[in-house]
mmCIF file of C-alpha atoms in Angstrom:
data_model
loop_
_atom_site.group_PDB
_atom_site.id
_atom_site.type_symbol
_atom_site.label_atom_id
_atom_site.label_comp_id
_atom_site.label_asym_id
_atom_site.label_seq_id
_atom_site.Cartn_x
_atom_site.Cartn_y
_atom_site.Cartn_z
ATOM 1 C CA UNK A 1 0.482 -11.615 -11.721
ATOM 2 C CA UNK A 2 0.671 -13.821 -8.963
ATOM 3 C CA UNK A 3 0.321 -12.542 -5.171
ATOM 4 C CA UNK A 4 1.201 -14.253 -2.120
ATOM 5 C CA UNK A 5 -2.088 -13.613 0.507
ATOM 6 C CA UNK A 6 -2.373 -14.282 3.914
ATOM 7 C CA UNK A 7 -5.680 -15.525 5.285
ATOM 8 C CA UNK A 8 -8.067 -15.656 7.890
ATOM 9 C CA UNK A 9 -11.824 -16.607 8.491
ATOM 10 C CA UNK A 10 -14.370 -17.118 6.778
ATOM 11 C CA UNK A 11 -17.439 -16.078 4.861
ATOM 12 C CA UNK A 12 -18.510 -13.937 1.838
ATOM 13 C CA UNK A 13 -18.041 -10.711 3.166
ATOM 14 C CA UNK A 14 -14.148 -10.001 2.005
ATOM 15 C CA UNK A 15 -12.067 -7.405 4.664
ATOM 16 C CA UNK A 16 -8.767 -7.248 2.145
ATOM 17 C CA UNK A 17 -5.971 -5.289 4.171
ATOM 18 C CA UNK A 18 -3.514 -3.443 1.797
ATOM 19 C CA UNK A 19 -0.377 -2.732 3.342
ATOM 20 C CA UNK A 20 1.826 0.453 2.669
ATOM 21 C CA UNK A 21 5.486 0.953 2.512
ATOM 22 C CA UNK A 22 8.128 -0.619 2.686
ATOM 23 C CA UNK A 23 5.592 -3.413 4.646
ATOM 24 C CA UNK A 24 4.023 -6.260 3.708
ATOM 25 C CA UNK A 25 1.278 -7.845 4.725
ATOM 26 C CA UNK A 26 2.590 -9.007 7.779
ATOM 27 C CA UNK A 27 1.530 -5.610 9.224
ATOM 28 C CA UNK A 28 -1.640 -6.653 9.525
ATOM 29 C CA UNK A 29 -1.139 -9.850 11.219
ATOM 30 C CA UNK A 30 -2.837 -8.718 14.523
ATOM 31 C CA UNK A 31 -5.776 -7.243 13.012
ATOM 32 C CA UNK A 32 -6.620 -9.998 10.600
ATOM 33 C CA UNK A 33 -7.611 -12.158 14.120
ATOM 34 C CA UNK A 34 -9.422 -9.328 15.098
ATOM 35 C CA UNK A 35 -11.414 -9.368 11.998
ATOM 36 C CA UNK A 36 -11.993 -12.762 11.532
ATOM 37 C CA UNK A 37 -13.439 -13.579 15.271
ATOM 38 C CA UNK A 38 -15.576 -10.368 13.908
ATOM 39 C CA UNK A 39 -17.269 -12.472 11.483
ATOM 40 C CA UNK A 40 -14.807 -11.368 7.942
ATOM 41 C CA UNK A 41 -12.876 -13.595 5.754
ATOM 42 C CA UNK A 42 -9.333 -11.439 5.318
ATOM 43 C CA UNK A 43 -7.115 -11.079 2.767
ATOM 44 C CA UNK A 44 -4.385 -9.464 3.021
ATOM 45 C CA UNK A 45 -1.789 -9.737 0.013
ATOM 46 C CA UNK A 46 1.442 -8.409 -0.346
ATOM 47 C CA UNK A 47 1.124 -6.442 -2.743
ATOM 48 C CA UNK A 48 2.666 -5.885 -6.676
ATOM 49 C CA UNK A 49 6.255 -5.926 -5.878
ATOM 50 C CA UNK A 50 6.109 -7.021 -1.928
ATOM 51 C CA UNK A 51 7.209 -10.002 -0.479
ATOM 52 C CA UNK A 52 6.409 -13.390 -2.626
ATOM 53 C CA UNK A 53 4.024 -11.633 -5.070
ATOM 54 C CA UNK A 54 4.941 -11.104 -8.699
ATOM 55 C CA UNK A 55 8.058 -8.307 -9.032
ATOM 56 C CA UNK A 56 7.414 -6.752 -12.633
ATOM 57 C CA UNK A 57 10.507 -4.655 -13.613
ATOM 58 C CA UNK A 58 9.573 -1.974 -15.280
ATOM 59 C CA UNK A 59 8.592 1.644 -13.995
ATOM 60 C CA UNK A 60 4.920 1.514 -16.027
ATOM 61 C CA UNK A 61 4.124 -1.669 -14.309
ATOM 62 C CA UNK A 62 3.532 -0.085 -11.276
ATOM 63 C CA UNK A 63 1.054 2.687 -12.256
ATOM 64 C CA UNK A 64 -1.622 3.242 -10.021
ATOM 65 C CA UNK A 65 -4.003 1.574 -12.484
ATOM 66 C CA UNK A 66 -2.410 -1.444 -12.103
ATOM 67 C CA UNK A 67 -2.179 -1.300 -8.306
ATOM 68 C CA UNK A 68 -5.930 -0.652 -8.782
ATOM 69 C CA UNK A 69 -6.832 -3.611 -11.011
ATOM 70 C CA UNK A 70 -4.995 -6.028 -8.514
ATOM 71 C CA UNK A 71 -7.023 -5.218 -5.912
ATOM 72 C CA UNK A 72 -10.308 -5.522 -8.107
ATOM 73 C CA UNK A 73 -8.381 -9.279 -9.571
ATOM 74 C CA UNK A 74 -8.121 -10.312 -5.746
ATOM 75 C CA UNK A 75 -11.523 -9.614 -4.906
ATOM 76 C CA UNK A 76 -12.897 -11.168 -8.043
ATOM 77 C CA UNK A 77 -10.899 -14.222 -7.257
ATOM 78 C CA UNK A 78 -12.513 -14.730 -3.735
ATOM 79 C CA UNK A 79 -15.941 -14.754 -4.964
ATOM 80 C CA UNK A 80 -16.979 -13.192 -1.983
ATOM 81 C CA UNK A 81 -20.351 -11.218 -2.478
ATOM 82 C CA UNK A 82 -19.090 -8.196 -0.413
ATOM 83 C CA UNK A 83 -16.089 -5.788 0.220
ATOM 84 C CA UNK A 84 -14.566 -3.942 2.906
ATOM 85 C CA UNK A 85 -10.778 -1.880 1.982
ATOM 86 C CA UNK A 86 -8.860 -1.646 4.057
ATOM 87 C CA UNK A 87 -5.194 0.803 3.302
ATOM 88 C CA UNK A 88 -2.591 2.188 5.577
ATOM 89 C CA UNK A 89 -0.574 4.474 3.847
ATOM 90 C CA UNK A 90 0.391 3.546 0.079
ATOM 91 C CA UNK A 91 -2.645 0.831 0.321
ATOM 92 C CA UNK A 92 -4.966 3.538 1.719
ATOM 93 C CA UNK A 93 -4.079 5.686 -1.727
ATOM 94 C CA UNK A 94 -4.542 2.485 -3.513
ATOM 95 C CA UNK A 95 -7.976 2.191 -1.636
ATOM 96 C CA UNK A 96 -8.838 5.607 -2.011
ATOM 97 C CA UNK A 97 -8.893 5.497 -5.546
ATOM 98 C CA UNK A 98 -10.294 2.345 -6.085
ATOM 99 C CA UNK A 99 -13.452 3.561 -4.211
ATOM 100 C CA UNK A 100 -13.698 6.858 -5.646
ATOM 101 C CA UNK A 101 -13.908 5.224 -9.366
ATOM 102 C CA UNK A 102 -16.271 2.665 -8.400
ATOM 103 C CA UNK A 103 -14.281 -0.351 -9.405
ATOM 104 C CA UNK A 104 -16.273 -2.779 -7.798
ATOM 105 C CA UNK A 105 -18.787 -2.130 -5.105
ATOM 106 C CA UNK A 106 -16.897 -1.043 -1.792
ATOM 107 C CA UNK A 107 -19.192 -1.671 1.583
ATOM 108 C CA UNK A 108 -16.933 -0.221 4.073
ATOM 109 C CA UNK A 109 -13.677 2.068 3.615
ATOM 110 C CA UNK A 110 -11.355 2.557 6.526
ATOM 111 C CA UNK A 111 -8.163 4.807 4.964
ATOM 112 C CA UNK A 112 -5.055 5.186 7.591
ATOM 113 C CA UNK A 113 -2.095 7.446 7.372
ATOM 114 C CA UNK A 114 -3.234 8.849 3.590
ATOM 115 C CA UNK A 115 -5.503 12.100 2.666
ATOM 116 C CA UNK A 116 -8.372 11.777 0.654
ATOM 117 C CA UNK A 117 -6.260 11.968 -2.897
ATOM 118 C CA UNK A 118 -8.013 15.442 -4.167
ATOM 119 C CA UNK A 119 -6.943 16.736 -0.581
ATOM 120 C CA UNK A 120 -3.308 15.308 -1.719
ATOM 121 C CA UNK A 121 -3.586 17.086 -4.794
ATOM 122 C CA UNK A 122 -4.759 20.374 -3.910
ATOM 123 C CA UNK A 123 -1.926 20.361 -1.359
ATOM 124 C CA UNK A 124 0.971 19.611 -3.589
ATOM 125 C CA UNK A 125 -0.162 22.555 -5.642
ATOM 126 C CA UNK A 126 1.916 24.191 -2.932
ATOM 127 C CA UNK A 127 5.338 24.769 -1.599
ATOM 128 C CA UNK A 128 4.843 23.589 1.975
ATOM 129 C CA UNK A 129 3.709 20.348 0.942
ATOM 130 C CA UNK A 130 5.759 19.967 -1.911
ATOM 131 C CA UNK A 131 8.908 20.440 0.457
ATOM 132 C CA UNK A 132 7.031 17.637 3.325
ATOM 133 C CA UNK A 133 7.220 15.605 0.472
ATOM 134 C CA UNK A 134 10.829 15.864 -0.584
ATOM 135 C CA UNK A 135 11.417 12.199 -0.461
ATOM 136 C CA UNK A 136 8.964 11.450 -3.681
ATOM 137 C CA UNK A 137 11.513 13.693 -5.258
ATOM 138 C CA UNK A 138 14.703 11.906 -4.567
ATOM 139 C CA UNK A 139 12.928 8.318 -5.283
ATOM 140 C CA UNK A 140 13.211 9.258 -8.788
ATOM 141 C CA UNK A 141 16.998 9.420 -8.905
ATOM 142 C CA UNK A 142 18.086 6.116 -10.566
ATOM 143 C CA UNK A 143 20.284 3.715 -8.268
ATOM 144 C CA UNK A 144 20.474 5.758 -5.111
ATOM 145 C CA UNK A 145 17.071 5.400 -3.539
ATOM 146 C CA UNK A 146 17.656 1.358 -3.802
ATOM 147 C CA UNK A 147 21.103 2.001 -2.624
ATOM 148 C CA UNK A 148 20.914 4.010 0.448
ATOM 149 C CA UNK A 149 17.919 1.864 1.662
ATOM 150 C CA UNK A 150 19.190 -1.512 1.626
ATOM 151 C CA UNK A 151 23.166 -0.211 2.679
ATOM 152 C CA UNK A 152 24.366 -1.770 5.510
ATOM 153 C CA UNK A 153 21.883 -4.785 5.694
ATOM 154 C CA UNK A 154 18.761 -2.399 5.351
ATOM 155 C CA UNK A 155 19.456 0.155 8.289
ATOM 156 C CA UNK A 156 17.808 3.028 6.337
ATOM 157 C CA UNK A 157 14.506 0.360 6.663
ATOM 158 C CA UNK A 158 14.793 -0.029 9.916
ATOM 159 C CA UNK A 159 14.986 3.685 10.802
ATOM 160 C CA UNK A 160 11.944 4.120 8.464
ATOM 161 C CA UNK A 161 9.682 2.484 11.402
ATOM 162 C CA UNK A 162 11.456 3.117 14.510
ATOM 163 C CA UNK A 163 12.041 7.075 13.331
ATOM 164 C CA UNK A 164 7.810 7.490 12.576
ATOM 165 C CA UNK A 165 6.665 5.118 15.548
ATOM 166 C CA UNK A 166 4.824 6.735 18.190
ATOM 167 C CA UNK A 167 6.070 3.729 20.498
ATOM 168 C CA UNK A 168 9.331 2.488 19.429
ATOM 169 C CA UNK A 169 9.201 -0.617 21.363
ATOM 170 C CA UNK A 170 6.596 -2.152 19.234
ATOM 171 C CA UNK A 171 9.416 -2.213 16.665
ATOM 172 C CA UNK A 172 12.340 -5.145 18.017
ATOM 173 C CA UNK A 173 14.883 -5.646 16.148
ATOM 174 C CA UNK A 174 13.546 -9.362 15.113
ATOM 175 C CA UNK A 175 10.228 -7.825 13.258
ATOM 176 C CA UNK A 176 12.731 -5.180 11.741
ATOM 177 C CA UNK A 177 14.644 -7.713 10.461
ATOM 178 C CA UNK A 178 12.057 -9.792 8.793
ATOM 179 C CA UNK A 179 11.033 -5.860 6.901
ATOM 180 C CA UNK A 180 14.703 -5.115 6.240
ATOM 181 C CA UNK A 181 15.314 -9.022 4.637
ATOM 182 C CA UNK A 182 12.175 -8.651 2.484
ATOM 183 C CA UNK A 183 13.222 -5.648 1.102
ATOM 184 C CA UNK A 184 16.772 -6.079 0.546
ATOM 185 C CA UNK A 185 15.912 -9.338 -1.637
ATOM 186 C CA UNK A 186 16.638 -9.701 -5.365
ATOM 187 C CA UNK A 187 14.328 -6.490 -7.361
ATOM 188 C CA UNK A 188 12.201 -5.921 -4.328
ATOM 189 C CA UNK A 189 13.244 -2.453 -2.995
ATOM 190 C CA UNK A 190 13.142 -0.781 -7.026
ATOM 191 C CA UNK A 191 9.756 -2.236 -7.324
ATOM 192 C CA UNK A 192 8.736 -0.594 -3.987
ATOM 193 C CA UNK A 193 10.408 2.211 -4.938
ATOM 194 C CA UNK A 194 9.090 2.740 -8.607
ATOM 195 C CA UNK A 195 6.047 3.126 -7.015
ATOM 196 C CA UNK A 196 6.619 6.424 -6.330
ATOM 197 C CA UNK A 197 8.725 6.911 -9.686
ATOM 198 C CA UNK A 198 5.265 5.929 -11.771
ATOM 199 C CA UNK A 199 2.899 7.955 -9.571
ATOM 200 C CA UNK A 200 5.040 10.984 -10.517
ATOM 201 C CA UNK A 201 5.362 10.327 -14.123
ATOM 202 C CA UNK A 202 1.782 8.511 -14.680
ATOM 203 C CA UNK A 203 -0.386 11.242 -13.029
ATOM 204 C CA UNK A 204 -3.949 10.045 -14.433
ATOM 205 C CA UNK A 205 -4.676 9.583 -10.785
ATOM 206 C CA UNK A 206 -4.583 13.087 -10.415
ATOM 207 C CA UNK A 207 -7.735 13.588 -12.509
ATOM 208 C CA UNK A 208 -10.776 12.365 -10.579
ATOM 209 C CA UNK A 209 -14.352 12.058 -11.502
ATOM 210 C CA UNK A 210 -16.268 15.397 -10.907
ATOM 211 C CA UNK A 211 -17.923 13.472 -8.197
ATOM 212 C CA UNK A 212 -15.384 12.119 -6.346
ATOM 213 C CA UNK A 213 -17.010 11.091 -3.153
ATOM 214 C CA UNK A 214 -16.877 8.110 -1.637
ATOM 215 C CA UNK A 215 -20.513 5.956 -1.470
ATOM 216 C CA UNK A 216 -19.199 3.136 0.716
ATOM 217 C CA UNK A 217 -20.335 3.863 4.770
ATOM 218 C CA UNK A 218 -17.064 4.745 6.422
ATOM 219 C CA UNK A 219 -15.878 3.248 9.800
#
């Protein structure tokens, strides 16, 4: 696996940014200044299947183990001696359960737009969730998830942000287009899709430690 990252600062305390869907890493571009003048060195990658990083093309290539280990192979690779995660959305589940298991020792967790996971799980145990989350039912239809986002020169992406943003103007038209490209390339919107398709048919995420608490001091 290779991953395109995009960097700021410096130092050996990591802040790696994990972007959610259907972003990339881009997202973050504004706080990555933020945190660097604050003394971090940022990472933040696109992540398996984003962007410039490595597409794999099967469904069990993007298990949530896997999303796991590449954010434990990105901080091993920056030698830095300490971690802060930060996830918005998919990368906040990503970040949840890396924490939780202890992968490598997390300082500081910051978790936007994503329940703690055994929240998520008690929750989809029943019907009102279940039917909030209607759309992680119709990613698993073959073909028409891929489809219906990227018809039209990626409208359906483009209504994804403007349709949940609090402040559409934030969203132009230029920064929609640079989402709806990215996407719409070669493989890119299956492999952001079969995320969803492997969380629902790999669920070993579901079963957490006992003690699934977080240890790292929260922001």
């Amino acid at each position: 696996m290779t991953f395109d990252v995009a960097e700021a600062g410096s130092g050996d305390h990591l802040a790696l940014c994990l972007h959610g869907f259907p972003e990339l890493n881009y997202a973050w571009r504004y706080q990555m200044l933020l945190l660097a003048r604050m003394g971090y060195r940022v990472w933040a990658p696109n992540q398996r299947g984003y962007g410039g990083s490595s597409r794999p093309g099967g469904v069990q290539d993007y298990t949530v183990d896997k999303l796991v280990a590449d954010v434990a192979a990105l901080f091993d690779a920056s030698k830095a001696a300490r971690l802060t995660l930060i996830g918005h959305d998919w990368g906040g589940f990503v970040a949840w359960i890396f924490a939780i298991n202890r992968v490598r020792p997390v300082e500081r967790l910051v978790v936007m737009n994503n329940p703690h996971p055994a929240c998520l799980r008690e929750a989809l145990r029943r019907w009102p969730q279940r039917r909030r989350s209607w759309y992680i039912v119709a990613m698993q239809i073959p073909w028409l998830p891929e489809w219906w986002l990227c018809r039209r020169d990626g409208v359906a992406i483009r209504r994804l942000f403007r349709g949940m943003a609090v402040d559409k103007s934030r969203f132009s038209d230029a920064l929609l287009d640079i989402y709806a490209a990215a996407a719409c390339e070669r493989g890119a919107v299956r492999a952001m899709v079969n995320w969803y398709r492997a969380a629902v048919r790999w669920t070993n995420w579901m079963r957490l430690p006992n003690d699934c608490r977080c240890t790292a001091r929260r922001l």
